[in-house]
Amino acid sequence: MDLILFGPPGAGKGTQAKVLQDERGLIQLSTGDMLRAAVAQGTELGKKSKAIMDRGDLVPDDLVIGIIAERLDKPDTARGVIFDGFPRTVAQAKALDTMLAGRGRKIDAVIELKVDDEAMVGRMESRVRENPGSVRADDNPETLRKRLGVYRQNTAPLLDFYRGQGKLVTVDGMAPIAEVSAAIKRIIGGLGKAS
Ligand code: ADP
């Protein structure tokens, strides 16, 4: 089973991806985590990405598509993947469809965590307050607003793309973490039963 967790920065995609990874044995693929690892390791990809990420812009499509393609060739991803933070543009979504089709797979569902943008800024501010030691370079109110703007402009149009494919399901991302997990569980349980 291959799923996409979808939503603006701070919506809780990573939290829910980890729950699915632990409960269902799916592999979480977070392009944000992969890019941060590349920056930390000082690889060529990291050098190209660091400044772009720090200012809250999108890393070029060919680079992120490349890291996903490479990752999908590793055997541990064969049982299924939860994409977290990818795709973020229509070009990435089309490339993902092609990559999966080439491996005899497809996206089974796109789970949108629907949240209130302003609440996201508040959530991030308390995250920074509570974990001052582990703050990301792009976790400050100014860059978060930039990332929200990029989300609205480049990434939100994907909702229509996946609605058109009949794959979009929406859950209330403002609910407590356990309730969001339960809603996602119900969705996954229902996959393949209808249609
Ligand atoms: P968040 O969901 O909190 O915005 P991520 O960890 O998903 O954070 O991403 C952090 C940054 O990494 C993004 O602002 C962007 O610069 C880069 N990035 C991550 N995924 C992608 C992607 N699919 N396409 C382009 N850039 C990406």
Coordinates of C-alpha atoms and ligand atoms in Angstrom, one line a residue:
M1 CA 0.0 0.0 0.0
D2 CA 1.3 3.4 -0.9
L3 CA -0.1 6.5 0.7
I4 CA 0.5 10.2 0.7
L5 CA 0.0 12.4 3.8
F6 CA -0.9 15.8 2.6
G7 CA -1.2 19.2 4.3
P8 CA 0.6 22.5 5.0
P9 CA 3.8 22.8 7.2
G10 CA 3.0 21.9 10.8
A11 CA -0.2 19.9 10.0
G12 CA 1.2 16.8 11.7
K13 CA 2.2 14.7 8.6
G14 CA 5.4 13.5 10.2
T15 CA 3.7 12.5 13.5
Q16 CA 1.0 10.5 11.7
A17 CA 3.5 9.0 9.3
K18 CA 5.5 7.6 12.2
V19 CA 2.3 6.1 13.7
L20 CA 1.6 4.3 10.4
Q21 CA 5.2 3.2 10.1
D22 CA 5.0 1.6 13.6
E23 CA 1.6 0.1 13.2
R24 CA 1.5 -1.0 9.6
G25 CA 5.2 -1.6 8.7
L26 CA 5.0 1.0 6.0
I27 CA 8.2 3.1 5.4
Q28 CA 8.0 6.8 6.0
L29 CA 9.6 8.8 3.2
S30 CA 10.0 12.4 4.2
T31 CA 11.8 14.5 1.6
G32 CA 12.3 17.1 4.3
D33 CA 14.2 14.6 6.6
M34 CA 16.1 13.3 3.6
L35 CA 17.2 16.7 2.5
R36 CA 18.1 17.7 6.1
A37 CA 20.3 14.6 6.3
A38 CA 22.0 15.6 3.1
V39 CA 22.7 19.0 4.4
A40 CA 24.1 17.6 7.7
Q41 CA 26.3 15.2 5.7
G42 CA 27.5 18.0 3.4
T43 CA 26.7 16.1 0.2
E44 CA 26.4 17.7 -3.2
L45 CA 22.6 17.6 -2.8
G46 CA 22.8 19.1 0.7
K47 CA 25.0 22.0 -0.6
K48 CA 22.5 22.7 -3.4
S49 CA 19.5 22.6 -1.0
K50 CA 20.6 24.3 2.2
A51 CA 20.0 28.0 1.3
I52 CA 16.8 27.2 -0.5
M53 CA 15.4 25.3 2.6
D54 CA 16.6 28.0 5.0
R55 CA 14.5 30.6 3.2
G56 CA 11.5 28.3 2.9
D57 CA 11.5 27.8 -0.9
L58 CA 11.1 24.6 -2.7
V59 CA 14.2 22.5 -3.7
P60 CA 14.1 22.0 -7.5
D61 CA 11.8 19.1 -8.7
D62 CA 14.6 17.1 -10.4
L63 CA 16.6 16.9 -7.1
V64 CA 13.7 15.7 -4.9
I65 CA 12.3 13.4 -7.6
G66 CA 15.9 11.9 -7.8
I67 CA 16.1 11.1 -4.1
I68 CA 12.7 9.5 -4.1
A69 CA 13.5 7.4 -7.2
E70 CA 16.7 6.2 -5.5
R71 CA 14.9 5.4 -2.3
L72 CA 12.2 3.4 -4.1
D73 CA 14.9 1.2 -5.5
K74 CA 15.8 0.0 -2.0
P75 CA 14.0 -3.3 -1.1
D76 CA 12.7 -2.1 2.2
T77 CA 10.2 0.2 0.4
A78 CA 8.6 -2.7 -1.5
R79 CA 5.9 -3.3 1.0
G80 CA 4.6 0.2 0.8
V81 CA 5.5 3.8 1.6
I82 CA 4.0 6.8 3.3
F83 CA 5.0 9.9 1.4
D84 CA 5.4 12.8 3.8
G85 CA 6.1 16.2 2.3
F86 CA 6.3 14.8 -1.2
P87 CA 4.9 15.5 -3.8
R88 CA 4.8 19.2 -3.4
T89 CA 4.3 20.3 -7.0
V90 CA 2.2 18.9 -9.9
A91 CA 5.4 18.0 -11.7
Q92 CA 6.5 15.9 -8.7
A93 CA 3.1 14.2 -8.5
K94 CA 3.2 13.3 -12.2
A95 CA 6.8 11.9 -11.8
L96 CA 5.6 9.9 -8.8
D97 CA 2.8 8.3 -10.7
T98 CA 5.3 7.3 -13.4
M99 CA 7.9 6.0 -10.9
L100 CA 5.3 3.9 -9.2
A101 CA 3.7 2.6 -12.4
G102 CA 7.1 1.5 -13.5
R103 CA 7.3 -0.7 -10.4
G104 CA 3.7 -2.0 -10.8
R105 CA 2.4 0.2 -8.0
K106 CA 0.2 3.2 -7.6
I107 CA -0.9 5.6 -4.9
D108 CA -3.8 4.1 -3.0
A109 CA -5.0 7.2 -1.2
V110 CA -4.0 10.7 -0.5
I111 CA -4.9 11.7 3.1
E112 CA -5.3 15.4 3.6
L113 CA -4.8 16.7 7.1
K114 CA -7.0 19.8 7.0
V115 CA -5.9 22.5 9.4
D116 CA -6.3 26.2 10.0
D117 CA -3.2 28.1 8.8
E118 CA -3.1 30.6 11.6
A119 CA -3.2 27.8 14.1
M120 CA -0.2 26.3 12.4
V121 CA 1.9 29.4 13.2
G122 CA 0.8 29.0 16.9
R123 CA 1.6 25.3 16.9
M124 CA 5.1 26.0 15.6
E125 CA 5.8 28.7 18.1
S126 CA 5.0 26.5 21.0
R127 CA 7.1 23.7 19.4
V128 CA 10.0 26.1 19.3
R129 CA 9.3 27.3 22.9
E130 CA 9.2 23.7 24.2
N131 CA 12.2 22.4 22.3
P132 CA 14.6 25.4 22.1
G133 CA 17.6 23.1 21.5
S134 CA 16.3 21.3 18.4
V135 CA 15.0 24.2 16.4
R136 CA 15.3 23.9 12.6
A137 CA 16.8 26.8 10.7
D138 CA 13.5 27.2 8.9
D139 CA 11.3 27.1 12.1
N140 CA 10.8 30.7 12.7
P141 CA 7.5 32.6 12.3
E142 CA 8.8 34.5 9.2
T143 CA 10.0 31.5 7.3
L144 CA 6.9 29.5 8.3
R145 CA 4.7 32.2 6.7
K146 CA 6.9 31.9 3.6
R147 CA 6.4 28.1 3.6
L148 CA 2.7 28.5 4.0
G149 CA 2.6 30.8 1.0
V150 CA 4.6 28.4 -1.0
Y151 CA 2.2 25.6 0.1
R152 CA -0.8 27.6 -1.0
Q153 CA 0.7 28.5 -4.4
N154 CA 2.6 25.4 -5.4
T155 CA 1.3 22.5 -3.4
A156 CA -2.4 23.1 -2.7
P157 CA -3.2 22.7 -6.4
L158 CA -2.4 19.0 -5.9
L159 CA -5.6 18.7 -4.0
D160 CA -7.5 19.0 -7.3
F161 CA -5.0 16.7 -9.1
Y162 CA -5.7 13.9 -6.6
R163 CA -9.4 14.7 -6.3
G164 CA -9.6 14.2 -10.1
Q165 CA -8.0 10.8 -9.6
G166 CA -10.6 10.0 -7.0
K167 CA -7.9 9.4 -4.4
L168 CA -8.4 12.4 -2.0
V169 CA -9.7 11.8 1.5
T170 CA -9.8 14.5 4.1
V171 CA -9.4 14.3 7.9
D172 CA -9.7 17.0 10.5
G173 CA -6.0 17.7 11.4
M174 CA -7.1 20.1 14.2
A175 CA -8.3 17.1 16.3
P176 CA -6.1 15.5 19.0
I177 CA -3.3 13.3 17.6
A178 CA -5.0 10.0 18.6
E179 CA -8.2 11.0 17.0
V180 CA -6.4 11.9 13.7
S181 CA -4.7 8.5 13.9
A182 CA -8.0 6.8 14.4
A183 CA -9.6 8.6 11.4
I184 CA -6.6 7.6 9.2
K185 CA -6.9 4.0 10.4
R186 CA -10.6 3.9 9.4
I187 CA -9.7 5.3 6.0
I188 CA -7.0 2.7 5.4
G189 CA -9.4 -0.1 6.7
G190 CA -11.9 1.0 4.1
L191 CA -9.5 1.0 1.1
G192 CA -10.3 -1.4 -1.6
K193 CA -13.7 -2.2 -0.1
A194 CA -15.6 0.5 -2.0
S195 CA -15.6 0.8 -5.9
Ligands
ADP1 P1 7.4 21.2 6.6 O1 6.4 20.1 6.3 O2 7.4 21.5 8.0 O3 7.3 22.4 5.7 P2 9.6 19.6 5.5 O4 10.5 18.9 6.5 O5 8.6 18.7 4.8 O6 8.8 20.7 6.4 O7 10.4 20.4 4.4 C1 11.4 21.3 4.8 C2 11.9 22.0 3.5 O8 12.6 21.0 2.7 C3 10.9 22.7 2.6 O9 10.6 24.0 3.1 C4 11.6 22.7 1.3 O10 12.6 23.7 1.2 C5 12.4 21.3 1.3 N1 11.5 20.2 0.7 C6 11.0 19.1 1.4 N2 10.3 18.4 0.6 C7 10.3 19.0 -0.6 C8 9.8 18.7 -1.9 N3 9.0 17.6 -2.1 N4 10.0 19.5 -2.9 C9 10.7 20.6 -2.8 N5 11.3 21.0 -1.6 C10 11.1 20.2 -0.5

